[in-house]
Coordinates of C-alpha atoms in Angstrom, one line a residue:
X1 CA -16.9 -21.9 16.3
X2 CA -16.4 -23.8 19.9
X3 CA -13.5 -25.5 18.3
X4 CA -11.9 -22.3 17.1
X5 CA -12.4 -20.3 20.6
X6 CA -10.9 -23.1 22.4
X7 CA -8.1 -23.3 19.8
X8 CA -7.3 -19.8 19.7
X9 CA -7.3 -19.7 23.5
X10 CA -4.7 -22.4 23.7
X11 CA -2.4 -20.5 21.2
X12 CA -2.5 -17.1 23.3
X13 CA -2.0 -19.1 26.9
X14 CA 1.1 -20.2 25.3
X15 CA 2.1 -16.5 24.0
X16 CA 1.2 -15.3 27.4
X17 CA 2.8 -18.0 29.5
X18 CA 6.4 -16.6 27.5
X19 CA 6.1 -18.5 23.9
X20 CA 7.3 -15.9 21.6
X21 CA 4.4 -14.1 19.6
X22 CA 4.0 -11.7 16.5
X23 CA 1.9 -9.3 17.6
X24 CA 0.0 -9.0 14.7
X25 CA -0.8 -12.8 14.6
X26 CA -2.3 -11.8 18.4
X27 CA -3.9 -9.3 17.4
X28 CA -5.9 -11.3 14.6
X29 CA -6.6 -14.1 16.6
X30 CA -8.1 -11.7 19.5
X31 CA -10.3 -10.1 16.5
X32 CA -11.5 -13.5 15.1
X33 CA -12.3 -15.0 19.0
X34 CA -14.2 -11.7 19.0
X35 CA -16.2 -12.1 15.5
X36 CA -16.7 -15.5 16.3
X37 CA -18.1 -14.5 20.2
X38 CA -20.3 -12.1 18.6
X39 CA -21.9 -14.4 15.9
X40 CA -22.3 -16.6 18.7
X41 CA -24.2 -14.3 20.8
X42 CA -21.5 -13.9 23.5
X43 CA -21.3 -9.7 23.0
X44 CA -20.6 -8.6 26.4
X45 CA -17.8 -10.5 26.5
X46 CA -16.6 -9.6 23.1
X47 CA -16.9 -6.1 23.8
X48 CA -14.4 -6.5 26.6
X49 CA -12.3 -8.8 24.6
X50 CA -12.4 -5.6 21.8
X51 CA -11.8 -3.4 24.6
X52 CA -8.8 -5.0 25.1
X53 CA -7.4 -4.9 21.9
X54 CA -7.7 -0.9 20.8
X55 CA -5.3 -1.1 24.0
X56 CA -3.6 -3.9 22.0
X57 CA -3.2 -1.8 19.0
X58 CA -2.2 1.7 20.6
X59 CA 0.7 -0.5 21.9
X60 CA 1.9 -2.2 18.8
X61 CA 1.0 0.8 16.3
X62 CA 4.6 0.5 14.7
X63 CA 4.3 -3.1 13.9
X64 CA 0.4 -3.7 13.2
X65 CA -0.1 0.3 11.4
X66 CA -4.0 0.2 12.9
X67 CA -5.3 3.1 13.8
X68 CA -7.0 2.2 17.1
X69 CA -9.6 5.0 17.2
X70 CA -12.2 3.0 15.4
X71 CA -11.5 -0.5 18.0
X72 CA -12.3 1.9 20.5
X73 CA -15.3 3.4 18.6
X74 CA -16.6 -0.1 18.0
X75 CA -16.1 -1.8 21.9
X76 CA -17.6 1.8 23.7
X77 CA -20.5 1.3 20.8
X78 CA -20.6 -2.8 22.2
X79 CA -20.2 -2.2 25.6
X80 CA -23.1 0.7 25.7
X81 CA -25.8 -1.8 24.3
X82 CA -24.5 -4.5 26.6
X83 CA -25.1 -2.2 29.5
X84 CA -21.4 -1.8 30.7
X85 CA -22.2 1.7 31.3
X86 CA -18.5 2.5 33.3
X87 CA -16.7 0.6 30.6
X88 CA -18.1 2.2 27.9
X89 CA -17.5 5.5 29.4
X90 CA -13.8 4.7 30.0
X91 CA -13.3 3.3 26.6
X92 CA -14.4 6.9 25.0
X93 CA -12.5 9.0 26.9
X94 CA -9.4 6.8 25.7
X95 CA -11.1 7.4 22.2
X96 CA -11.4 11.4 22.2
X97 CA -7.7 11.5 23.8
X98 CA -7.0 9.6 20.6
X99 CA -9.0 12.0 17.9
X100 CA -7.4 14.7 19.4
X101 CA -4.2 13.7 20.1
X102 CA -4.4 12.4 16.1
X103 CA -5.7 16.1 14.9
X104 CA -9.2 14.7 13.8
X105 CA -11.5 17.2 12.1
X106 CA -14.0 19.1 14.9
X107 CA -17.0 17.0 13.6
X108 CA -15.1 13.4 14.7
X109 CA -14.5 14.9 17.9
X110 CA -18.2 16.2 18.5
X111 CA -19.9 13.0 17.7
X112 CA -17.5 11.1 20.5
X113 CA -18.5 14.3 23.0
X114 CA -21.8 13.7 22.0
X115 CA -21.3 9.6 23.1
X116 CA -20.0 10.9 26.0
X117 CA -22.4 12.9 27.0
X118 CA -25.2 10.4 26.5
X119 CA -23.4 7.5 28.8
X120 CA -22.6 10.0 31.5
X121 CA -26.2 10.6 31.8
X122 CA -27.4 7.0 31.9
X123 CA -25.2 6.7 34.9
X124 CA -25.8 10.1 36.6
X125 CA -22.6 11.7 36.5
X126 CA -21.6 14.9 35.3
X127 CA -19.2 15.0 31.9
X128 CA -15.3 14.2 32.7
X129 CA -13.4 17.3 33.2
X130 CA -11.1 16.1 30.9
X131 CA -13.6 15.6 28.3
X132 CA -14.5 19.1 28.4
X133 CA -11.2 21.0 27.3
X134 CA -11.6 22.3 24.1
X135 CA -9.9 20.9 20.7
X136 CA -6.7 23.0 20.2
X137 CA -5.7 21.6 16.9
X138 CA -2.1 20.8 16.4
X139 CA 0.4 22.3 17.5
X140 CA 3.3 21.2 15.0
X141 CA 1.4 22.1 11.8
X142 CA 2.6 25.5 11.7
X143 CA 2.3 27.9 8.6
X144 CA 3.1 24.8 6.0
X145 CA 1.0 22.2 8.3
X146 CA 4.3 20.3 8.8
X147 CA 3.0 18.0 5.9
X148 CA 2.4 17.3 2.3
X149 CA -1.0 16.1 0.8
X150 CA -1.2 13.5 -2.3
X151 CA -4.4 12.4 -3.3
X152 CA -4.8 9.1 -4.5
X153 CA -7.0 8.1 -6.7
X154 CA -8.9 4.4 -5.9
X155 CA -11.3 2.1 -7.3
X156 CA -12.4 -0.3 -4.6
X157 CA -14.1 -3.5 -5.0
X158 CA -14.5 -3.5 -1.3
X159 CA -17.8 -3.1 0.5
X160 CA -18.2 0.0 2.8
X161 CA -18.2 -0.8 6.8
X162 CA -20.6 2.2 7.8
X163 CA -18.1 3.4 9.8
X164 CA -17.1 7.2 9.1
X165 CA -13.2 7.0 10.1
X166 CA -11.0 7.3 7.2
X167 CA -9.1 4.1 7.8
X168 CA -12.2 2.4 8.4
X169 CA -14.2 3.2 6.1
X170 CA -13.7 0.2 3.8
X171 CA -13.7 -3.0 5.1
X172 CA -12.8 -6.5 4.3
X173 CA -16.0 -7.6 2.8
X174 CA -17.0 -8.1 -1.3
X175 CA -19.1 -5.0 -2.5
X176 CA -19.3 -3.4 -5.4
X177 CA -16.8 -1.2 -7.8
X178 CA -16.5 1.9 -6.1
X179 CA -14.5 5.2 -7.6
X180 CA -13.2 8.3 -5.4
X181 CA -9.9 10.1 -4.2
X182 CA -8.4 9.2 -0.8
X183 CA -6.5 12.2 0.5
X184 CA -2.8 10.9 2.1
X185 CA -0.4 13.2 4.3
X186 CA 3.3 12.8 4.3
X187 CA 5.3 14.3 6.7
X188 CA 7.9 16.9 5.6
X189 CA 10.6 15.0 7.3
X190 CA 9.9 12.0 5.7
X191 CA 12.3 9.0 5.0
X192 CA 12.2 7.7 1.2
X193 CA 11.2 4.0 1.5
X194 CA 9.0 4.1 4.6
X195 CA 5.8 4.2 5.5
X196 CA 5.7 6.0 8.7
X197 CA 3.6 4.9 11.9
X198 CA 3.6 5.6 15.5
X199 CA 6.7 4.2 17.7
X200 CA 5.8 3.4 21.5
X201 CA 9.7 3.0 21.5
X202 CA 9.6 7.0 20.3
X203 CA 6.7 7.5 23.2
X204 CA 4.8 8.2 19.9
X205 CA 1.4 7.1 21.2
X206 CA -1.1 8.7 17.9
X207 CA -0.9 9.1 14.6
X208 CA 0.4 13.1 13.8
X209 CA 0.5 13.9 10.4
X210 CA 3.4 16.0 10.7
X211 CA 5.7 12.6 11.9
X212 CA 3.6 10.0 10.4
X213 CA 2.3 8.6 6.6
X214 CA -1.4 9.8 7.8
X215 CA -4.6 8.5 5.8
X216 CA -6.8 11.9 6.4
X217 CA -10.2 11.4 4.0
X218 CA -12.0 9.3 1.8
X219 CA -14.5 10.5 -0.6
X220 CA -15.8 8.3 -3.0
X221 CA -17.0 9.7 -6.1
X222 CA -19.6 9.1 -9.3
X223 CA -18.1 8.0 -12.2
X224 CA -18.3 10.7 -14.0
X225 CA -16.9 13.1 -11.5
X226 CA -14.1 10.7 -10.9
X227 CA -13.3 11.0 -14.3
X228 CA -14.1 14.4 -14.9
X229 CA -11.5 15.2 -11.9
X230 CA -8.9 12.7 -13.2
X231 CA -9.1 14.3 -16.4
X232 CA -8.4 18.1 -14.8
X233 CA -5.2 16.8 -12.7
X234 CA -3.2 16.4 -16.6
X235 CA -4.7 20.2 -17.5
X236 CA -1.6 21.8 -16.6
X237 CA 0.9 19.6 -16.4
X238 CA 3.4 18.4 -19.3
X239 CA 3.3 14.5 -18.1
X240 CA -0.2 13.4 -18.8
X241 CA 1.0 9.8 -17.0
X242 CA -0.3 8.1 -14.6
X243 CA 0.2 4.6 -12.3
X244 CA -1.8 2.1 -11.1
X245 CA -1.0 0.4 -7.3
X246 CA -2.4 -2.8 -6.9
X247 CA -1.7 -4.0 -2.9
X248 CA -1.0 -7.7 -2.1
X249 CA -2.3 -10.4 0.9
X250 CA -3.1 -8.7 4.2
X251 CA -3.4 -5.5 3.2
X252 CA -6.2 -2.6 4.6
X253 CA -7.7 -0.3 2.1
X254 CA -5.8 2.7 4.4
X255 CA -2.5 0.6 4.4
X256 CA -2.8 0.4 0.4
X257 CA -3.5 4.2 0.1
X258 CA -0.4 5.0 2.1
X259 CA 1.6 3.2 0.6
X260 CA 0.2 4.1 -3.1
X261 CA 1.0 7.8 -2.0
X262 CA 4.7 6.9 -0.3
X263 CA 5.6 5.7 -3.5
X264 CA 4.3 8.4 -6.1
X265 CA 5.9 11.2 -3.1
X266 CA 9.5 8.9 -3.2
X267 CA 9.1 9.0 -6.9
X268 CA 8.6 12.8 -6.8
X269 CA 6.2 11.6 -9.7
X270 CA 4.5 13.8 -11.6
X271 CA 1.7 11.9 -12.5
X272 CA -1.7 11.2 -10.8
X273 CA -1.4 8.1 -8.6
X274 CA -4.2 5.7 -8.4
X275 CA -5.3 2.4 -6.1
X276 CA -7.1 -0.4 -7.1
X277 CA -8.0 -2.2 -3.5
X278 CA -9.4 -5.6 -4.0
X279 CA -11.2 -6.6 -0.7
X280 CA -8.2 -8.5 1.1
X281 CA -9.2 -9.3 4.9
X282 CA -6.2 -7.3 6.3
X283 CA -5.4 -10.0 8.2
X284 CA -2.6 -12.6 9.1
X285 CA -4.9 -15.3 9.2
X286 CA -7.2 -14.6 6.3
X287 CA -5.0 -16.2 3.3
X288 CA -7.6 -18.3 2.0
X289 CA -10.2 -15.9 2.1
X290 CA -7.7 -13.7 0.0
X291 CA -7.5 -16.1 -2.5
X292 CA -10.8 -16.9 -2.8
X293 CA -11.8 -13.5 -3.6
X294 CA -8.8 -12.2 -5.7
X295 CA -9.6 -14.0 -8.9
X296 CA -13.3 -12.0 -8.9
X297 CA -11.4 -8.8 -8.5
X298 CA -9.4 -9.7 -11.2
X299 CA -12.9 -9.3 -13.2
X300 CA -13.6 -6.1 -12.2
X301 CA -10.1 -5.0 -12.2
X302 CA -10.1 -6.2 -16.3
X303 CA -12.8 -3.4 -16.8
X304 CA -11.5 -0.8 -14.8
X305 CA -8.5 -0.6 -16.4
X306 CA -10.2 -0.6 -20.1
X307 CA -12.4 2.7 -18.9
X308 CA -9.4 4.3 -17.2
X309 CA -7.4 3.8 -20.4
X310 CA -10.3 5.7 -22.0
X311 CA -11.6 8.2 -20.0
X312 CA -8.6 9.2 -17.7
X313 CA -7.2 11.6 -20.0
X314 CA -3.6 9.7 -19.5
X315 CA -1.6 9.5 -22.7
X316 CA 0.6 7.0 -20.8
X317 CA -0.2 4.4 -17.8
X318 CA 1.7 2.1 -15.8
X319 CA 0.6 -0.9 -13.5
X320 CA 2.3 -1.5 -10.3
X321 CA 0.9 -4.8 -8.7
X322 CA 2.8 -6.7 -5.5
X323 CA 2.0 -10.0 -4.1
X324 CA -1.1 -11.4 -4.5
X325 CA -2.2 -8.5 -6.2
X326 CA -0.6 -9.9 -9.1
X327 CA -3.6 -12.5 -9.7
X328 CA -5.9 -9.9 -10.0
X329 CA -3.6 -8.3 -12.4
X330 CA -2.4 -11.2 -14.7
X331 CA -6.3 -12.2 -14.7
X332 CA -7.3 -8.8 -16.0
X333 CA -4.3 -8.4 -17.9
X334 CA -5.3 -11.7 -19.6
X335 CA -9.0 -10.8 -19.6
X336 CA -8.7 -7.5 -21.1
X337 CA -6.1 -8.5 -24.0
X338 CA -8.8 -11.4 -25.2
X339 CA -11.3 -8.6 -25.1
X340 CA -9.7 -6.2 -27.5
X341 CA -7.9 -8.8 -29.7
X342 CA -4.8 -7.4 -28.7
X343 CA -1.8 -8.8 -30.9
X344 CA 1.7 -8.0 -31.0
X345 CA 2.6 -5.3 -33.7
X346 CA -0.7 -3.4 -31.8
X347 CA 0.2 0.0 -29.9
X348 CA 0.4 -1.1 -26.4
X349 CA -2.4 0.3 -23.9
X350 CA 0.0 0.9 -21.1
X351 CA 3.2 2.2 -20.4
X352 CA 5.8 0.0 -18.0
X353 CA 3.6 -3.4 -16.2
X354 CA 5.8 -4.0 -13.2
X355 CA 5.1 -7.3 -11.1
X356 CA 6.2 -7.3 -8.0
X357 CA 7.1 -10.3 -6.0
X358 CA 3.6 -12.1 -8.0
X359 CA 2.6 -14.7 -5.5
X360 CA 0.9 -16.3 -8.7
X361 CA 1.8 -20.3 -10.2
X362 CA 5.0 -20.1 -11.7
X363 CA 3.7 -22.1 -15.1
X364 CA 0.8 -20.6 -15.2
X365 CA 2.3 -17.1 -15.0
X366 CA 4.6 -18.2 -18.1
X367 CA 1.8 -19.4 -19.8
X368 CA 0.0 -15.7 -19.4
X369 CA 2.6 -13.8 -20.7
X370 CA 2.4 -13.9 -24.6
X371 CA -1.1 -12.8 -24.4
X372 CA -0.4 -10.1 -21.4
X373 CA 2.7 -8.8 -23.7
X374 CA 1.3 -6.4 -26.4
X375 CA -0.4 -4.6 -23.5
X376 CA 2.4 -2.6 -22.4
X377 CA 5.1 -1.1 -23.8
X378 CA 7.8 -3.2 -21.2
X379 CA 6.6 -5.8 -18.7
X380 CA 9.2 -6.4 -15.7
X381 CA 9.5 -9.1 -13.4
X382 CA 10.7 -8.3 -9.1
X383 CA 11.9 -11.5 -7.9
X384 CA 13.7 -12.4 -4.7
X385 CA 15.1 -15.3 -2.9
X386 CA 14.8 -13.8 0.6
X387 CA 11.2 -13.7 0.1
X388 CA 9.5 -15.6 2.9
X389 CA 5.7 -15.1 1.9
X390 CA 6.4 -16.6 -1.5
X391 CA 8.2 -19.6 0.6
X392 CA 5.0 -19.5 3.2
X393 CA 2.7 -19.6 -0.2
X394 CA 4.4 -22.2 -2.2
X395 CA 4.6 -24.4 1.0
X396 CA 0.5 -23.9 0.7
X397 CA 0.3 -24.4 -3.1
X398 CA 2.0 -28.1 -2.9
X399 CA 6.0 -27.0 -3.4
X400 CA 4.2 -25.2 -6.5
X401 CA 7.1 -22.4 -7.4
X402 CA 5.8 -19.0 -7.2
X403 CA 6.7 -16.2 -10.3
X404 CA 7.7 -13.8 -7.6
X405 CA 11.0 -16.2 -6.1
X406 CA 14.7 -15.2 -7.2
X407 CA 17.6 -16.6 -7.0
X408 CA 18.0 -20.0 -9.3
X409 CA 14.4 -20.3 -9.1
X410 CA 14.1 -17.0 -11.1
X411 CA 11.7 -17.3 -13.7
X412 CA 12.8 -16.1 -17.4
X413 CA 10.2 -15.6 -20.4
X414 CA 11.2 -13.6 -23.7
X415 CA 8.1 -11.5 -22.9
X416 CA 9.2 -10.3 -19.7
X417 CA 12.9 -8.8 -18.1
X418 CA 13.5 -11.0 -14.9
X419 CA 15.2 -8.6 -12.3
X420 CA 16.1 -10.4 -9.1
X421 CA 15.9 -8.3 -6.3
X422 CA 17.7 -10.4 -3.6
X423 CA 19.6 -7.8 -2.1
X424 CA 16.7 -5.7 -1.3
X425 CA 14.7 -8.5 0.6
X426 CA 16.0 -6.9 4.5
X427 CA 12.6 -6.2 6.0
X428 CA 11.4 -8.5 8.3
X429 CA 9.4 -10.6 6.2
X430 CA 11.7 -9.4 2.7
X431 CA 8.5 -8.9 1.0
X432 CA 7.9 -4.7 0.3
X433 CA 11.3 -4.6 -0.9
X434 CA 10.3 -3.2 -3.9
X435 CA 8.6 0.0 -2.1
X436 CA 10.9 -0.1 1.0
X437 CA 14.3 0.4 -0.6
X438 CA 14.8 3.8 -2.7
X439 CA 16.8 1.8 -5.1
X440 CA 14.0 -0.2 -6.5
X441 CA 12.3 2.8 -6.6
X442 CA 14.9 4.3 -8.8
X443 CA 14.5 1.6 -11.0
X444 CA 11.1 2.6 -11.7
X445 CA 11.4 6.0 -12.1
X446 CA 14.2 5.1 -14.9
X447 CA 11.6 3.0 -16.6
X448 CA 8.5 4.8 -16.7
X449 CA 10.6 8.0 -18.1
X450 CA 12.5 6.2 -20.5
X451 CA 11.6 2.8 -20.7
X452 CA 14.9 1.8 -20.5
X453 CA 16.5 -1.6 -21.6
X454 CA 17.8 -3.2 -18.1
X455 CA 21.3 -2.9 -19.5
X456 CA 21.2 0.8 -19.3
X457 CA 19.6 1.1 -15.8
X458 CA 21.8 1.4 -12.5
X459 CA 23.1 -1.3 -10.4
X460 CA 21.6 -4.2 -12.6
X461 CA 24.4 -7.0 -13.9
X462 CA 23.5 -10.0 -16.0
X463 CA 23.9 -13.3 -14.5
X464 CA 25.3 -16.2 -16.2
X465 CA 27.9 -16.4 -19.1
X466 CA 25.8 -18.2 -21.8
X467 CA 24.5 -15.0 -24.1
X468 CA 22.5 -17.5 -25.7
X469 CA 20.2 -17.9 -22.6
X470 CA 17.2 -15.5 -21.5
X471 CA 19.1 -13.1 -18.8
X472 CA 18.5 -12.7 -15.8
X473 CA 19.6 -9.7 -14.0
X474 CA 20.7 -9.4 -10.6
X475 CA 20.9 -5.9 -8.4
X476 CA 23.8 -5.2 -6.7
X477 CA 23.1 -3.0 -4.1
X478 CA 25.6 0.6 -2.8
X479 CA 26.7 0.8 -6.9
X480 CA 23.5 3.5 -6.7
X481 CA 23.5 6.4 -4.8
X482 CA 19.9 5.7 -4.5
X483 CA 17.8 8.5 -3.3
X484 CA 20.3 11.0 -5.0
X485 CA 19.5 9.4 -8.2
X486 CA 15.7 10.1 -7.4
X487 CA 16.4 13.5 -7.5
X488 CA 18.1 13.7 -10.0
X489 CA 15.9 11.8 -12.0
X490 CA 13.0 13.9 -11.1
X491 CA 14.7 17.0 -12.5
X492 CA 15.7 15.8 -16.0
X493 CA 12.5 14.5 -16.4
X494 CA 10.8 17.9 -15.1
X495 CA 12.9 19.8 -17.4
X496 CA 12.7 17.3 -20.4
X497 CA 16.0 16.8 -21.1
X498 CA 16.7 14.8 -24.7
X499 CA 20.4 15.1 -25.1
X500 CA 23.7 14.5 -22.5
X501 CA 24.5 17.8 -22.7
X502 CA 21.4 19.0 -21.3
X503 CA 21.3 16.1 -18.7
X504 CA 25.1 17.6 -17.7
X505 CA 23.4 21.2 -18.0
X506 CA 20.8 19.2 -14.8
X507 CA 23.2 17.8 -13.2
X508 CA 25.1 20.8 -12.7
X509 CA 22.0 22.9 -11.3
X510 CA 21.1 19.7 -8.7
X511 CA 24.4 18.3 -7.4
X512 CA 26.9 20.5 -5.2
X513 CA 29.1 17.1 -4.4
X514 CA 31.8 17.0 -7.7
X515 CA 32.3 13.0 -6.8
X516 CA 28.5 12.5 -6.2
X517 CA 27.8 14.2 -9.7
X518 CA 30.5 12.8 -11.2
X519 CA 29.1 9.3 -10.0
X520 CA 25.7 10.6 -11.3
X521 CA 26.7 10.9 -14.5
X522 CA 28.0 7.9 -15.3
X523 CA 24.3 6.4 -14.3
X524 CA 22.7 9.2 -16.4
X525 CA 24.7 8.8 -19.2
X526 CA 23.4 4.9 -19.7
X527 CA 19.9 6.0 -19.4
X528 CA 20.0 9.5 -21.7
X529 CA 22.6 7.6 -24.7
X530 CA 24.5 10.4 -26.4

């Protein structure tokens, strides 16, 4: 632990003598210093240090997407037993100007008054004025709250924190297979393909449901009421589908229900969404940790998916999993078809299996697939050769390829359609393409309503001339008119459509631009067929 302190103090020096720094690698390394001070029996000076760093992470919201409400919580809780009486009393008052400013139920705000209160006496001074104005709500929720609510449904393998904030509530820790529904807001002026947090650049300094992709409640759940509520969400509703999100490497259990609900709100999906959060650290500089504890989720994630595909309710269900998540996946996937004797010529359990960018062993990804394939009706393959996590990981694994990398590294299997995904790698590390840009989102909407071949899906062309080989298919991105198609897409599955005609009939109702829906046609006609 000495070694690490003095090590991670050398590394920030250097950041804050002008080396260039990614914030959320600083903001990690503060955390583990921290941990490691505590463990160490250094608290008053890691209750500064965590001080420090709910500053830290009200100034980089946009970048790190941490609420800093519970770093504020935790260093006021610290500094109170240490007897920094001022510094505690300063660090709540920054923390009720953040539930309030963030539109935090009455109850949050009353247990931080009630903190308050109880400091202010120990030092013999009256309760801030500040403190004492009363919660007005917020104000841009208006008559439709300025927001939608989707309400993922989770099963958690992580173990609880005992802290009561929504993003907090689960931590990073191994636990036990836990069931419930997280509720998710999304703001009415939303942006397909993001996930949207706090700007300091906008002088947006808290989380407000009516800008930002807000995680508002957790409530975990019995099994049998989980089930019993799953089973009431397909009672009136002609799609009895549903999809499965499984998160990747250095990923929160809030961060993985936002973005399970950004994707089934972009999809305008008609099913139930659901999250299956394994207990990643959330962290830059937990990767091993991750990987040590991915394969045991995979376990758990094997039986999971076995109940849900008999007790849901869903007549059809699709798997979603991205980065690491894909070992937990391909594990259970592998797991579960063993189980059930699964063979080819067997109805398939699920729907469309989708794996995104799998950090997993090239080979030994092959080698999974003929017993993964009469699981699902399709399995698909997201590669890209922009990717830099996969490069980071296969650096780590011994120049090991990794399934998830495109280009000519590709990987192509009879049991699987390879799509490589290049163009879509333009976020800063190129590795949430698949959620980030509408068009891949598209692309899934057109398979889990039709389970279309990748010849008849938009903006995917076949690479190579030899017909003989496995294909790989490359997206070309601007041939869709992406979040249009969405749309589009959402209303011809919403009224059924079966025949061109009645697409046309759709496409009519839905698209006021004549080039646009001409354009649309042409993409609807290759998915509907005559």
């Amino acid at each position: 632990p000495d070694a690490a302190l003095d090590r991670i103090s050398e590394i920030l020096d250097g950041v804050e003598s002008g080396a260039s720094g990614d914030p959320r690698v600083v903001f990690d390394l503060y955390r583990l210093a921290a941990d490691l001070m505590i463990e160490g029996g250094q608290v008053e000076q890691a209750a500064q240090i965590i001080a420090r760093l709910a500053g830290f992470a009200a100034q980089f919201r946009s970048v790190l997407h941490i609420d800093p409400a519970p770093i504020f919580a935790e260093a006021a809780a610290l500094l109170e037993d240490t007897g920094q009486l001022r510094e505690a009393r300063d660090v709540l008052q920054q923390l009720l100007a953040e539930q309030r400013a963030g539109a935090r139920p009455p109850e949050v705000t009353e247990r931080t008054l009630a903190d308050l209160a109880r400091v202010s006496d120990k030092l013999g001074q009256p309760m801030p004025e500040t403190a004492m104005a009363p919660d007005i709500g917020d104000p841009t929720r208006g008559e439709t709250g300025g927001f939608h609510e989707v309400d993922v449904y989770y099963a958690t393998d992580r173990a609880r924190s005992g802290k009561p904030e929504p993003a907090e509530f689960y931590g990073g820790g191994r636990g036990e297979l836990e069931l419930g529904v997280a509720t998710v807001t999304i703001p009415e002026q939303h942006t397909p393909g993001v996930v949207e947090a706090p700007s300091i650049w906008r002088l947006e300094f808290r989380a407000d449901p009516a800008r930002h992709v807000v995680l508002q409640s957790v409530t975990p759940l019995d099994p049998d009421s989980f089930y019993g509520r799953l089973q009431s969400e397909f009672e009136e509703v002609p799609e009895r589908e549903a999809f499965v999100f499984i998160h990747g490497y250095n990923v929160r259990f809030d961060q993985a229900a936002r973005r399970a609900a950004q994707i089934a709100f972009d999809m305008n999906y008609a099913g139930v969404p659901i999250l299956y959060s394994w207990p990643s650290r959330g962290s830059t500089v937990g990767y091993v940790a991750d990987t040590a504890v991915v394969r045991l989720s995979g376990r758990r994630l094997s039986r999971f998916l076995e109940e849900l595909a008999q007790r849901s309710g869903a007549e059809t269900i699709h798997i979603v999993a991205h980065s690491m998540g894909n070992r937990a996946l391909t594990d259970a996937l592998e797991l579960m078809a063993l189980r059930l004797g699964q063979s080819v010529g067997d109805p398939p359990v699920f729907g469309q299996v989708l794996f995104a960018a799998p950090d997993v062993d090239a080979g030994l990804f092959a080698e999974m697939l003929p017993t993964i394939r009469p699981l699902a009706q399709r399995l698909t393959l997201y590669a890209s050769e922009e990717d830099w996590a996969l490069a980071a990981s296969r650096k780590l694994h011994g120049n090991a390829l990794r399934a998830g990398m495109g280009g000519d590294f590709t990987l192509t299997n009879p049991a699987i359609d390879s799509i490589d995904m290049s163009e879509l790698g333009d976020d800063m590390l190129a590795h949430s393409y698949f959620a980030d840009d509408s068009s891949a989102l598209a692309d899934m909407m057109t398979l889990f309503w039709q389970n279309t071949d990748p010849v008849g899906r938009c903006g995917l062309t076949r690479r190579g001339d030899d017909a003989a080989d496995l294909p790989v298919w490359h997206y070309d991105r601007g041939i869709c008119a992406d979040r249009q198609l969405i749309d589009v897409l959402a209303h011809l599955r919403q009224a059924n459509v079966s025949s061109l005609d009645e697409a046309r009939a759709v496409l009519g109702r839905t698209v006021v631009d004549a080039a646009l829906a001409e354009k649309l046609e042409q993409v609807v006609t290759a998915i509907v067929g005559n």
